[in-house]
PDB file of C-alpha atoms in Angstrom:
ATOM      1  CA  MET A   1     -18.212   4.897  12.285  1.00  0.00           C
ATOM      2  CA  ALA A   2     -15.028   6.533  13.498  1.00  0.00           C
ATOM      3  CA  GLU A   3     -15.042   9.919  15.244  1.00  0.00           C
ATOM      4  CA  HIS A   4     -12.954  12.549  13.320  1.00  0.00           C
ATOM      5  CA  LYS A   5     -10.667  15.000  15.080  1.00  0.00           C
ATOM      6  CA  PRO A   6      -8.058  17.448  13.734  1.00  0.00           C
ATOM      7  CA  PHE A   7      -4.639  17.129  15.263  1.00  0.00           C
ATOM      8  CA  ASN A   8      -0.995  18.207  14.682  1.00  0.00           C
ATOM      9  CA  PHE A   9       1.039  15.023  14.055  1.00  0.00           C
ATOM     10  CA  THR A  10       4.409  14.686  15.720  1.00  0.00           C
ATOM     11  CA  GLU A  11       6.254  11.583  16.812  1.00  0.00           C
ATOM     12  CA  SER A  12       5.498  12.358  20.435  1.00  0.00           C
ATOM     13  CA  SER A  13       1.833  13.280  19.899  1.00  0.00           C
ATOM     14  CA  ILE A  14       1.133  10.024  17.973  1.00  0.00           C
ATOM     15  CA  ARG A  15       2.695   7.958  20.784  1.00  0.00           C
ATOM     16  CA  LYS A  16       0.530   9.746  23.388  1.00  0.00           C
ATOM     17  CA  LEU A  17      -2.795   9.249  21.602  1.00  0.00           C
ATOM     18  CA  GLU A  18      -5.287   7.679  23.948  1.00  0.00           C
ATOM     19  CA  ILE A  19      -6.822   4.348  23.109  1.00  0.00           C
ATOM     20  CA  PRO A  20     -10.614   4.648  23.027  1.00  0.00           C
ATOM     21  CA  LYS A  21     -12.646   2.396  25.332  1.00  0.00           C
ATOM     22  CA  ALA A  22     -14.742   1.256  22.354  1.00  0.00           C
ATOM     23  CA  GLY A  23     -14.777   1.804  18.632  1.00  0.00           C
ATOM     24  CA  ARG A  24     -12.164   3.965  17.009  1.00  0.00           C
ATOM     25  CA  ILE A  25     -11.067   7.546  16.583  1.00  0.00           C
ATOM     26  CA  GLU A  26      -9.699   8.961  13.360  1.00  0.00           C
ATOM     27  CA  TRP A  27      -7.208  11.802  13.936  1.00  0.00           C
ATOM     28  CA  ARG A  28      -6.586  14.149  10.971  1.00  0.00           C
ATOM     29  CA  ASP A  29      -3.128  15.609  10.306  1.00  0.00           C
ATOM     30  CA  SER A  30      -3.919  19.309  10.293  1.00  0.00           C
ATOM     31  CA  GLY A  31      -2.602  22.662  11.323  1.00  0.00           C
ATOM     32  CA  GLY A  32       1.022  21.912  11.900  1.00  0.00           C
ATOM     33  CA  PRO A  33       4.049  22.465   9.739  1.00  0.00           C
ATOM     34  CA  GLY A  34       4.267  19.839   6.996  1.00  0.00           C
ATOM     35  CA  SER A  35       0.772  18.524   7.605  1.00  0.00           C
ATOM     36  CA  VAL A  36      -0.724  16.597   4.659  1.00  0.00           C
ATOM     37  CA  THR A  37      -4.404  16.817   3.770  1.00  0.00           C
ATOM     38  CA  GLY A  38      -5.924  13.327   3.826  1.00  0.00           C
ATOM     39  CA  LEU A  39      -3.399  11.781   6.229  1.00  0.00           C
ATOM     40  CA  VAL A  40      -5.085  10.269   9.250  1.00  0.00           C
ATOM     41  CA  CYS A  41      -4.166   8.121  12.205  1.00  0.00           C
ATOM     42  CA  LEU A  42      -6.828   5.585  13.048  1.00  0.00           C
ATOM     43  CA  VAL A  43      -6.739   4.563  16.695  1.00  0.00           C
ATOM     44  CA  SER A  44      -8.922   1.601  17.660  1.00  0.00           C
ATOM     45  CA  SER A  45     -10.005   0.184  20.988  1.00  0.00           C
ATOM     46  CA  SER A  46      -7.758  -2.862  20.356  1.00  0.00           C
ATOM     47  CA  GLY A  47      -4.748  -0.576  20.718  1.00  0.00           C
ATOM     48  CA  SER A  48      -3.787  -0.380  17.060  1.00  0.00           C
ATOM     49  CA  LYS A  49      -2.655   2.894  15.507  1.00  0.00           C
ATOM     50  CA  VAL A  50      -2.592   2.944  11.755  1.00  0.00           C
ATOM     51  CA  PHE A  51      -1.666   5.685   9.319  1.00  0.00           C
ATOM     52  CA  MET A  52      -4.195   5.918   6.481  1.00  0.00           C
ATOM     53  CA  TYR A  53      -4.623   8.189   3.477  1.00  0.00           C
ATOM     54  CA  ARG A  54      -8.206   9.303   2.781  1.00  0.00           C
ATOM     55  CA  TYR A  55      -8.981  10.468  -0.737  1.00  0.00           C
ATOM     56  CA  ARG A  56     -11.795  11.001  -3.181  1.00  0.00           C
ATOM     57  CA  LEU A  57     -11.799   9.670  -6.732  1.00  0.00           C
ATOM     58  CA  ALA A  58     -12.997  11.609  -9.754  1.00  0.00           C
ATOM     59  CA  ASN A  59     -16.348   9.776  -9.522  1.00  0.00           C
ATOM     60  CA  ASP A  60     -16.672  11.236  -5.997  1.00  0.00           C
ATOM     61  CA  LYS A  61     -16.130   7.866  -4.318  1.00  0.00           C
ATOM     62  CA  GLN A  62     -14.272   8.216  -1.030  1.00  0.00           C
ATOM     63  CA  ARG A  63     -11.491   5.688  -0.347  1.00  0.00           C
ATOM     64  CA  ARG A  64      -8.925   4.879   2.359  1.00  0.00           C
ATOM     65  CA  PHE A  65      -5.469   3.476   1.814  1.00  0.00           C
ATOM     66  CA  LYS A  66      -3.406   1.939   4.601  1.00  0.00           C
ATOM     67  CA  LEU A  67       0.065   3.419   4.811  1.00  0.00           C
ATOM     68  CA  GLY A  68       1.396   1.477   7.794  1.00  0.00           C
ATOM     69  CA  ASP A  69       1.471   0.850  11.506  1.00  0.00           C
ATOM     70  CA  ALA A  70       1.884   4.169  13.354  1.00  0.00           C
ATOM     71  CA  ARG A  71       3.789   2.390  16.164  1.00  0.00           C
ATOM     72  CA  VAL A  72       6.698   1.602  13.822  1.00  0.00           C
ATOM     73  CA  MET A  73       6.341   4.142  10.974  1.00  0.00           C
ATOM     74  CA  SER A  74       7.550   7.701  11.477  1.00  0.00           C
ATOM     75  CA  VAL A  75       5.254  10.707  10.891  1.00  0.00           C
ATOM     76  CA  GLY A  76       7.681  11.855   8.201  1.00  0.00           C
ATOM     77  CA  GLU A  77       7.467   8.587   6.329  1.00  0.00           C
ATOM     78  CA  ALA A  78       3.690   8.555   6.586  1.00  0.00           C
ATOM     79  CA  ARG A  79       3.569  12.068   5.193  1.00  0.00           C
ATOM     80  CA  GLU A  80       5.840  11.131   2.283  1.00  0.00           C
ATOM     81  CA  ARG A  81       3.677   8.099   1.465  1.00  0.00           C
ATOM     82  CA  ALA A  82       0.534  10.208   1.698  1.00  0.00           C
ATOM     83  CA  LYS A  83       2.062  12.753  -0.689  1.00  0.00           C
ATOM     84  CA  ALA A  84       2.916   9.950  -3.138  1.00  0.00           C
ATOM     85  CA  CYS A  85      -0.728   8.774  -2.915  1.00  0.00           C
ATOM     86  CA  TRP A  86      -1.911  12.298  -3.589  1.00  0.00           C
ATOM     87  CA  VAL A  87       0.159  12.475  -6.734  1.00  0.00           C
ATOM     88  CA  ALA A  88      -1.207   9.048  -7.866  1.00  0.00           C
ATOM     89  CA  VAL A  89      -4.778  10.244  -7.281  1.00  0.00           C
ATOM     90  CA  GLN A  90      -4.162  13.504  -9.164  1.00  0.00           C
ATOM     91  CA  ASN A  91      -2.911  11.370 -12.131  1.00  0.00           C
ATOM     92  CA  GLY A  92      -6.186   9.429 -12.162  1.00  0.00           C
ATOM     93  CA  GLN A  93      -4.953   6.361 -10.276  1.00  0.00           C
ATOM     94  CA  ASP A  94      -6.541   4.635  -7.304  1.00  0.00           C
ATOM     95  CA  PRO A  95      -3.825   3.500  -4.851  1.00  0.00           C
ATOM     96  CA  ALA A  96      -6.092   0.966  -3.098  1.00  0.00           C
ATOM     97  CA  THR A  97      -7.131  -0.697  -6.335  1.00  0.00           C
ATOM     98  CA  ASP A  98      -3.515  -0.665  -7.642  1.00  0.00           C
ATOM     99  CA  ARG A  99      -2.385  -2.417  -4.467  1.00  0.00           C
ATOM    100  CA  ALA A 100      -5.083  -5.079  -4.783  1.00  0.00           C
ATOM    101  CA  ILE A 101      -4.041  -5.703  -8.403  1.00  0.00           C
ATOM    102  CA  ARG A 102      -0.366  -6.096  -7.384  1.00  0.00           C
ATOM    103  CA  ARG A 103      -1.402  -8.488  -4.607  1.00  0.00           C
ATOM    104  CA  ASP A 104      -3.032 -10.725  -7.171  1.00  0.00           C
ATOM    105  CA  GLU A 105       0.026 -10.870  -9.416  1.00  0.00           C
ATOM    106  CA  PRO A 106       2.101 -14.092  -9.405  1.00  0.00           C
ATOM    107  CA  ARG A 107       4.878 -14.383  -6.772  1.00  0.00           C
ATOM    108  CA  LEU A 108       8.410 -15.406  -7.590  1.00  0.00           C
ATOM    109  CA  SER A 109       7.760 -18.913  -6.237  1.00  0.00           C
ATOM    110  CA  GLU A 110       4.811 -19.248  -8.636  1.00  0.00           C
ATOM    111  CA  LEU A 111       6.995 -18.106 -11.488  1.00  0.00           C
ATOM    112  CA  LEU A 112       9.692 -20.622 -10.584  1.00  0.00           C
ATOM    113  CA  ASP A 113       7.138 -23.426 -10.271  1.00  0.00           C
ATOM    114  CA  GLY A 114       5.840 -22.424 -13.708  1.00  0.00           C
ATOM    115  CA  TYR A 115       9.374 -22.512 -15.043  1.00  0.00           C
ATOM    116  CA  ALA A 116       9.971 -25.979 -13.601  1.00  0.00           C
ATOM    117  CA  THR A 117       6.776 -27.230 -15.221  1.00  0.00           C
ATOM    118  CA  TRP A 118       7.675 -25.514 -18.521  1.00  0.00           C
ATOM    119  CA  THR A 119      11.198 -26.955 -18.603  1.00  0.00           C
ATOM    120  CA  SER A 120      10.051 -30.472 -17.679  1.00  0.00           C
ATOM    121  CA  LYS A 121       8.113 -30.505 -20.959  1.00  0.00           C
ATOM    122  CA  LYS A 122      11.231 -29.508 -22.904  1.00  0.00           C
ATOM    123  CA  THR A 123      14.155 -31.669 -23.903  1.00  0.00           C
ATOM    124  CA  ASP A 124      17.063 -32.337 -21.603  1.00  0.00           C
ATOM    125  CA  ASN A 125      18.851 -29.446 -23.347  1.00  0.00           C
ATOM    126  CA  ALA A 126      16.490 -26.926 -21.694  1.00  0.00           C
ATOM    127  CA  LYS A 127      18.585 -25.130 -19.120  1.00  0.00           C
ATOM    128  CA  LEU A 128      17.972 -22.264 -16.755  1.00  0.00           C
ATOM    129  CA  SER A 129      19.273 -19.460 -18.914  1.00  0.00           C
ATOM    130  CA  ASP A 130      18.555 -15.770 -19.111  1.00  0.00           C
ATOM    131  CA  ALA A 131      16.618 -16.300 -22.276  1.00  0.00           C
ATOM    132  CA  ASN A 132      14.465 -19.070 -20.750  1.00  0.00           C
ATOM    133  CA  CYS A 133      13.783 -16.998 -17.607  1.00  0.00           C
ATOM    134  CA  ARG A 134      12.867 -14.026 -19.741  1.00  0.00           C
ATOM    135  CA  LYS A 135      10.344 -16.129 -21.705  1.00  0.00           C
ATOM    136  CA  LEU A 136       8.801 -17.365 -18.489  1.00  0.00           C
ATOM    137  CA  ILE A 137       8.486 -13.872 -16.992  1.00  0.00           C
ATOM    138  CA  GLU A 138       7.045 -12.536 -20.272  1.00  0.00           C
ATOM    139  CA  ARG A 139       4.455 -15.312 -20.167  1.00  0.00           C
ATOM    140  CA  TYR A 140       3.376 -14.892 -16.519  1.00  0.00           C
ATOM    141  CA  ASN A 141       4.126 -11.306 -15.590  1.00  0.00           C
ATOM    142  CA  PRO A 142       5.605  -9.014 -18.289  1.00  0.00           C
ATOM    143  CA  LYS A 143       5.476  -6.008 -15.926  1.00  0.00           C
ATOM    144  CA  LEU A 144       8.444  -7.425 -14.043  1.00  0.00           C
ATOM    145  CA  LEU A 145      10.585  -6.804 -17.100  1.00  0.00           C
ATOM    146  CA  SER A 146       9.586  -3.169 -17.393  1.00  0.00           C
ATOM    147  CA  THR A 147      10.661  -2.166 -13.886  1.00  0.00           C
TER     148      THR A 147
END
């Protein structure tokens, strides 16, 4: 279990966070200008520093959502992503579940492999056209067409 500590996040203060000898420490963004409730920086004994967003769903289940590596992501970007997660949670969404669902969706390479298989079953007149690509996308991942 991580130890929890309140802390004012700045670029400098994140860089200076001490690496624990064992386990991990979870630092909460609190008290400073622009701080975001739920934004934490998890520092582990391996040396990793990760921005996370902690939130609670309507069913009272507590969740964490990884925002990014604190060694390459700015505090401002982490705060913006945490705010976007907050909005999603307020709208009844679960950012962690949504990410897992997106991860399971077919990749472009899978769509193209499917297209190659689909066209190999067609006559020689089947060509890579916008209409054929659209049919393939509608078949495998219609959400791609709505974005």
